[in-house]
PDB file of C-alpha atoms in Angstrom:
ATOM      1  CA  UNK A 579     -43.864 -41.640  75.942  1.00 56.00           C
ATOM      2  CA  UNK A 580     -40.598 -42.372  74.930  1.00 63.00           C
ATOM      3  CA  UNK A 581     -39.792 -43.847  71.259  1.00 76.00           C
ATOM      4  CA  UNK A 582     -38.942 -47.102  73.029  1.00 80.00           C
ATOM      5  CA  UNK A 583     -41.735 -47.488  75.137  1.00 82.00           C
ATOM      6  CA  UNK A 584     -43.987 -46.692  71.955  1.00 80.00           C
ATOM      7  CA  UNK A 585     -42.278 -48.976  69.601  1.00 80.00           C
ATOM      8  CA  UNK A 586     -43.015 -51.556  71.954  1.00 84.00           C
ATOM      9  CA  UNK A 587     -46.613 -50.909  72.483  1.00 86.00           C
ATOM     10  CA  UNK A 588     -46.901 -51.047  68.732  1.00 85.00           C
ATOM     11  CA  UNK A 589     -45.466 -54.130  68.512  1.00 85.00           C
ATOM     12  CA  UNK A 590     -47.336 -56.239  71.625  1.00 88.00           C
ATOM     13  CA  UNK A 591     -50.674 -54.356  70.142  1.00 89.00           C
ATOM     14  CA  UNK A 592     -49.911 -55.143  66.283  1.00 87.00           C
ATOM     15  CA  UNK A 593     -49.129 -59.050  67.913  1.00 88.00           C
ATOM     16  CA  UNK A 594     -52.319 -59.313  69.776  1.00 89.00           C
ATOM     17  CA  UNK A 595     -54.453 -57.563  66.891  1.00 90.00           C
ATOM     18  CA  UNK A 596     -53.140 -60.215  64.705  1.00 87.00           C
ATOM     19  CA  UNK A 597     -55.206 -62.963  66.715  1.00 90.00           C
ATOM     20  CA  UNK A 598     -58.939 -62.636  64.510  1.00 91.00           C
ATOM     21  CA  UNK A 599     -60.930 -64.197  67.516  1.00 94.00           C
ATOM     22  CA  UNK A 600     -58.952 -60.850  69.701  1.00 93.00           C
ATOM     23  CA  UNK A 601     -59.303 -58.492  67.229  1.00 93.00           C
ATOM     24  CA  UNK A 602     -63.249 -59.920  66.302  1.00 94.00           C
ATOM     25  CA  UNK A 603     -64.055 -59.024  70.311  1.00 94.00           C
ATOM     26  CA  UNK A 604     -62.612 -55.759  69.973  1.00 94.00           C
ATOM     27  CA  UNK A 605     -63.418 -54.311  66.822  1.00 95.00           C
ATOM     28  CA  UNK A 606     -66.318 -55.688  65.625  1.00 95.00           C
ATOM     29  CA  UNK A 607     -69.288 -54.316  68.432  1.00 96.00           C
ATOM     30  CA  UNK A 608     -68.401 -50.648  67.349  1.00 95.00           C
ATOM     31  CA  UNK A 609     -67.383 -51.258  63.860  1.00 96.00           C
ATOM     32  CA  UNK A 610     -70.852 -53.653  63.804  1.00 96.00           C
ATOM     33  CA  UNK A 611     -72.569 -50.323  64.674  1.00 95.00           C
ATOM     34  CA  UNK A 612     -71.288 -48.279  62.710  1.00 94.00           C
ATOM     35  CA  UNK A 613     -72.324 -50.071  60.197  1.00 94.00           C
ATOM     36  CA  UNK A 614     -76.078 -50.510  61.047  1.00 93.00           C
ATOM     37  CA  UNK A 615     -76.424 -46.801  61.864  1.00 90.00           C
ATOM     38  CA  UNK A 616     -75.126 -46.194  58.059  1.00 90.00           C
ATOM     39  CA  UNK A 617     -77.465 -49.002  56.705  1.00 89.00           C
ATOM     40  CA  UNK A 618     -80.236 -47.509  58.509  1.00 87.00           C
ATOM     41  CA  UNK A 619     -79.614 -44.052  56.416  1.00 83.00           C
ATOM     42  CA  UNK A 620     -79.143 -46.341  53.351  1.00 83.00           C
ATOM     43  CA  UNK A 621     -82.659 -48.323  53.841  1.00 82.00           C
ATOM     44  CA  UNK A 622     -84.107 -45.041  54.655  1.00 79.00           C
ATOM     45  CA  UNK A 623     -83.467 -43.319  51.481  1.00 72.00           C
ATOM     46  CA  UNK A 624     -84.727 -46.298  49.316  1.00 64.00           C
ATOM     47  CA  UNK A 625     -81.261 -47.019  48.158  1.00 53.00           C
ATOM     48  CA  UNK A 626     -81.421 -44.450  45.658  1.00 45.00           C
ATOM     49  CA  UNK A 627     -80.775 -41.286  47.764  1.00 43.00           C
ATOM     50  CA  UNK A 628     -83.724 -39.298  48.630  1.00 45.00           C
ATOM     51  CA  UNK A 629     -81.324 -36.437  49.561  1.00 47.00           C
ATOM     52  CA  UNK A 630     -77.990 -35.758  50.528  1.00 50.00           C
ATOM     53  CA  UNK A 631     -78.070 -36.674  54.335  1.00 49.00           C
ATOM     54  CA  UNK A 632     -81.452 -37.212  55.044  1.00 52.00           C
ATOM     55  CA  UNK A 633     -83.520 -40.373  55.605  1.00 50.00           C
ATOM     56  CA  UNK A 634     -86.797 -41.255  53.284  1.00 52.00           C
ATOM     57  CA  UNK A 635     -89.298 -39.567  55.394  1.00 58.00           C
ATOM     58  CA  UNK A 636     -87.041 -36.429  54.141  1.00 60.00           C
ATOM     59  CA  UNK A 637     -85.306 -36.101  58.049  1.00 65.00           C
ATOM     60  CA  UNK A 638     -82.194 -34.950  58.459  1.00 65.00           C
ATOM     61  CA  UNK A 639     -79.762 -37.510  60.224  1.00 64.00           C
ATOM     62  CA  UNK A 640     -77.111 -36.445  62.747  1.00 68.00           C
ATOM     63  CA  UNK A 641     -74.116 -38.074  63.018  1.00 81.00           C
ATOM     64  CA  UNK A 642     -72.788 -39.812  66.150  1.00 86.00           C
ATOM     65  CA  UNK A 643     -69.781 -39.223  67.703  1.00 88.00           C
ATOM     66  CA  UNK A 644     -68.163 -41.810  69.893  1.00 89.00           C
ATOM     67  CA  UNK A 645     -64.770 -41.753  72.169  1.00 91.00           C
ATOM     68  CA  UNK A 646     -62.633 -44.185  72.923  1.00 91.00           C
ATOM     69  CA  UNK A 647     -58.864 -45.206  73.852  1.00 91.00           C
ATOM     70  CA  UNK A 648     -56.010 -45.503  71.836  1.00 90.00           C
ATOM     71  CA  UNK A 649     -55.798 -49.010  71.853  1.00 91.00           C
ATOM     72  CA  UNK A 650     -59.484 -49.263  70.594  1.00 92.00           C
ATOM     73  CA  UNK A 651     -58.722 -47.000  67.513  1.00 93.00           C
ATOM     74  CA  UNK A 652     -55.705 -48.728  66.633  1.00 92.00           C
ATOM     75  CA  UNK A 653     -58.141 -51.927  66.609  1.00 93.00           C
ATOM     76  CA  UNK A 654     -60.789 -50.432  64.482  1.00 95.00           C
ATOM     77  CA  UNK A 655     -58.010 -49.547  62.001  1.00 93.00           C
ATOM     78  CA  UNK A 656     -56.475 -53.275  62.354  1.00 92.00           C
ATOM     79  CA  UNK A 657     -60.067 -54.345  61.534  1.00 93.00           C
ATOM     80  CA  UNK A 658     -60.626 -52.765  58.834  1.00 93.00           C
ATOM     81  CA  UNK A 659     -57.001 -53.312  57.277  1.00 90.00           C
ATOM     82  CA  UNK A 660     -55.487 -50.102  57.177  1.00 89.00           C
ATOM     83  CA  UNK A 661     -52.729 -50.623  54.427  1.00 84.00           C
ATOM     84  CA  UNK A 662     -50.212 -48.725  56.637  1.00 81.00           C
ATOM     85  CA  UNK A 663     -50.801 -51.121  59.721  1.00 82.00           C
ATOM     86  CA  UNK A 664     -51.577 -54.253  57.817  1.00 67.00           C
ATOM     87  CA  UNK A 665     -49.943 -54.408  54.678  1.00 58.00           C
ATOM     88  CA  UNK A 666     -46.624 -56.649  55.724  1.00 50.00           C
ATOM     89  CA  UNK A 667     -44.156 -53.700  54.297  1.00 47.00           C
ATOM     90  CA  UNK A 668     -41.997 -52.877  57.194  1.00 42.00           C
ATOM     91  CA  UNK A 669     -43.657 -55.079  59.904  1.00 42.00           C
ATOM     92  CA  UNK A 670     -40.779 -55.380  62.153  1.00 43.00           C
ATOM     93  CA  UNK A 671     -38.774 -58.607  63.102  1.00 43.00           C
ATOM     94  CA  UNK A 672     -35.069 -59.476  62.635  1.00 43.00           C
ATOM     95  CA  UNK A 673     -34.590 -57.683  59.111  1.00 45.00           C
ATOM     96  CA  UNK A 674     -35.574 -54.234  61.248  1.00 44.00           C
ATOM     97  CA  UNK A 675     -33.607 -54.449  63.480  1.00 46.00           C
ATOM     98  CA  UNK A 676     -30.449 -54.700  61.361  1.00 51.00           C
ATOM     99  CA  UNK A 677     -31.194 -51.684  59.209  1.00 48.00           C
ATOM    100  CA  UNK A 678     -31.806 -49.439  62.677  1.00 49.00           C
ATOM    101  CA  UNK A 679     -28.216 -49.409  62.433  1.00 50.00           C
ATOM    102  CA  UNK A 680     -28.469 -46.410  59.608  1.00 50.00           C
ATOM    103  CA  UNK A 681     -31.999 -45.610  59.548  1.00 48.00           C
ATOM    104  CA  UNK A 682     -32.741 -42.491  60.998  1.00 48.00           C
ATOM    105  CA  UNK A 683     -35.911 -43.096  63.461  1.00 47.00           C
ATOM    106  CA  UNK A 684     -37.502 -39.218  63.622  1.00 47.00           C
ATOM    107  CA  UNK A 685     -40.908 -40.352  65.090  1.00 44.00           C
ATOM    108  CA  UNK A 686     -43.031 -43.298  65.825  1.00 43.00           C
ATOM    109  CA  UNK A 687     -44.224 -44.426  63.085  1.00 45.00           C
ATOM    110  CA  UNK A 688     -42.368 -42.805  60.254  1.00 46.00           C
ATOM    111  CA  UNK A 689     -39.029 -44.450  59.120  1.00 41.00           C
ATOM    112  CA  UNK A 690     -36.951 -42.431  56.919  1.00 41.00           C
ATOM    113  CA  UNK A 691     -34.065 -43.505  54.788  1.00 40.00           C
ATOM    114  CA  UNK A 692     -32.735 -40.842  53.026  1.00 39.00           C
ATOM    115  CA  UNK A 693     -35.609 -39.828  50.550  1.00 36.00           C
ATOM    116  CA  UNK A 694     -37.804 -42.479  51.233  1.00 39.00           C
ATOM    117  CA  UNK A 695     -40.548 -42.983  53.707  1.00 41.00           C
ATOM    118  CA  UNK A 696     -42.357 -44.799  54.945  1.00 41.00           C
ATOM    119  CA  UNK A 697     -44.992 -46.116  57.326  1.00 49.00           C
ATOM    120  CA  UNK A 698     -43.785 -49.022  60.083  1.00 57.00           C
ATOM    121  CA  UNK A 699     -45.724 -50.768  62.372  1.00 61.00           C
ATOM    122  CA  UNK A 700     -44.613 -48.287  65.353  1.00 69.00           C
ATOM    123  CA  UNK A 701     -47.241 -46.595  64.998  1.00 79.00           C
ATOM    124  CA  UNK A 702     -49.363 -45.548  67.781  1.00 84.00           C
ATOM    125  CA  UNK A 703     -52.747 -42.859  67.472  1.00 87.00           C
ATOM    126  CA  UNK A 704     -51.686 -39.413  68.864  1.00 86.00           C
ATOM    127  CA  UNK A 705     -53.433 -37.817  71.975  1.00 87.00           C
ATOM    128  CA  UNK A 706     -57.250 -36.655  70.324  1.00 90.00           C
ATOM    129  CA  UNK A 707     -56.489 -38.547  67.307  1.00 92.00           C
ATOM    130  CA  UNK A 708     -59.881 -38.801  65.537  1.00 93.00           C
ATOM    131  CA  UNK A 709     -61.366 -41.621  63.087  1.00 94.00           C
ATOM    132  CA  UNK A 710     -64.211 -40.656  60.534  1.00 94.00           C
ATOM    133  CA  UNK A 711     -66.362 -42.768  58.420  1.00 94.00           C
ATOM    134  CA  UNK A 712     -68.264 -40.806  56.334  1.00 92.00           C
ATOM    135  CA  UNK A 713     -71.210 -43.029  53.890  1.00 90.00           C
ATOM    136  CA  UNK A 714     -70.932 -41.207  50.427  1.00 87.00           C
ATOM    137  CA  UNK A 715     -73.424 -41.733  47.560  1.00 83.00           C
ATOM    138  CA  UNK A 716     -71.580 -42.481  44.787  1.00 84.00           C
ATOM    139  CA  UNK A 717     -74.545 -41.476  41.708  1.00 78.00           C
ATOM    140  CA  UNK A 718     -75.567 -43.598  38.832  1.00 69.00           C
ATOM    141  CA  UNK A 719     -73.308 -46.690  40.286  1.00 60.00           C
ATOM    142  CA  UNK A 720     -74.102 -49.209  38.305  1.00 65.00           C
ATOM    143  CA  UNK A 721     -75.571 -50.032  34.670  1.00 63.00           C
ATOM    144  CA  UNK A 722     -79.323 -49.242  35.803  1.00 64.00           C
ATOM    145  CA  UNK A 723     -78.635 -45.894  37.152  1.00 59.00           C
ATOM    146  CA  UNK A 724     -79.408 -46.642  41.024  1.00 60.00           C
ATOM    147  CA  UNK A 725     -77.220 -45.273  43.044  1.00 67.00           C
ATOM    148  CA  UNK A 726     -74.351 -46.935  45.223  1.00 83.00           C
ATOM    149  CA  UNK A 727     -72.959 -46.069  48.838  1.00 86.00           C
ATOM    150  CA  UNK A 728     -68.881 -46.140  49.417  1.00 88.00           C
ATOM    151  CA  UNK A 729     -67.724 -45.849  53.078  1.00 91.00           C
ATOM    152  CA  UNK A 730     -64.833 -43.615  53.146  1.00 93.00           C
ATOM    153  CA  UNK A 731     -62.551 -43.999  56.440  1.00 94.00           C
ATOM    154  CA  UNK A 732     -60.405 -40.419  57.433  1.00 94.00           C
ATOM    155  CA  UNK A 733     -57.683 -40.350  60.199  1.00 93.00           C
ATOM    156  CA  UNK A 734     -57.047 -37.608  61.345  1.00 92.00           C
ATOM    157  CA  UNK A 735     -57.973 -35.657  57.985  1.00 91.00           C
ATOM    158  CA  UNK A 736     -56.243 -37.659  55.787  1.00 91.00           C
ATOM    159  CA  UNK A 737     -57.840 -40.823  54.105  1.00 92.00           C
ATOM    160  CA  UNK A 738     -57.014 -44.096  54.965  1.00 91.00           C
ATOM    161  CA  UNK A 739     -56.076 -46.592  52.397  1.00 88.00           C
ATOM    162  CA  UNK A 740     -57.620 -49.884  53.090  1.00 88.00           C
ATOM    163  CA  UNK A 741     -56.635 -53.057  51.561  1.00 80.00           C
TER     164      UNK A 741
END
């Protein structure tokens, strides 16, 4: 699609995603399940982490794979406040518009002005662009030595920054 026809789709997306009841009836069933498939390894290990992947009865978990649209991932990532969709820098609007004049636009999503970039609110997920959440034990979390989960989020292999 043309840079246009993307910016716009970014925009009418990043304005409906903004609505929490919208964004609630999108992203929260798969971002719900997520999370209880994760809590399930979690209650399974004892909270302490039997081993590295594997349930209390000592089973190894798979993981689960799901697909969806573009529109869907860019909703998972508005709910669960991806800094580069959600954090307010460069989110469009009159101000934008008057510095197109001498920004150079390269790509959807990246704005570059001279030596400085950075991310704007036309973004849109790439064809097979793929989300990962990945539950990591983080050891000897707190003051008692039990150990703690973190739920890291990667986009297409890069980590995602969530605020």
């Amino acid at each position: 699609m043309a840079n246009p026809v993307l910016a716009h789709l970014s925009w009418r997306f990043r304005e409906w995603y903004r609505c929490p009841r919208l964004l609630a009836a999108i992203a929260a069933p798969p971002l719900k399940e997520v999370w209880r498939n994760m809590m399930e390894i979690v209650e399974q290990s004892g909270c302490l982490g039997s081993g590295r992947g594997r349930g209390g009865d000592g089973k190894k978990r798979p993981f689960h794979i799901y697909s969806c649209h573009d529109v869907t991932l860019l909703s998972l990532l508005y709910g669960i406040g991806a800094d580069f969709l959600v954090s307010g820098e460069d989110c469009g609007g009159r101000q934008l518009r008057e510095e197109e004049a001498h920004l150079n636009i390269d790509d959807v999503g990246t704005v570059r002005d001279g030596a400085q970039q950075r991310e704007s609110w036309r973004w849109w997920p790439a064809y097979s662009s793929t989300i990962a959440f990945e539950l990591v034990r983080v050891e000897d979390a707190d003051a008692e030595g039990v150990d703690g989960y973190v739920i890291r989020v990667i986009l297409n292999g890069d980590t995602v920054r969530i605020i």
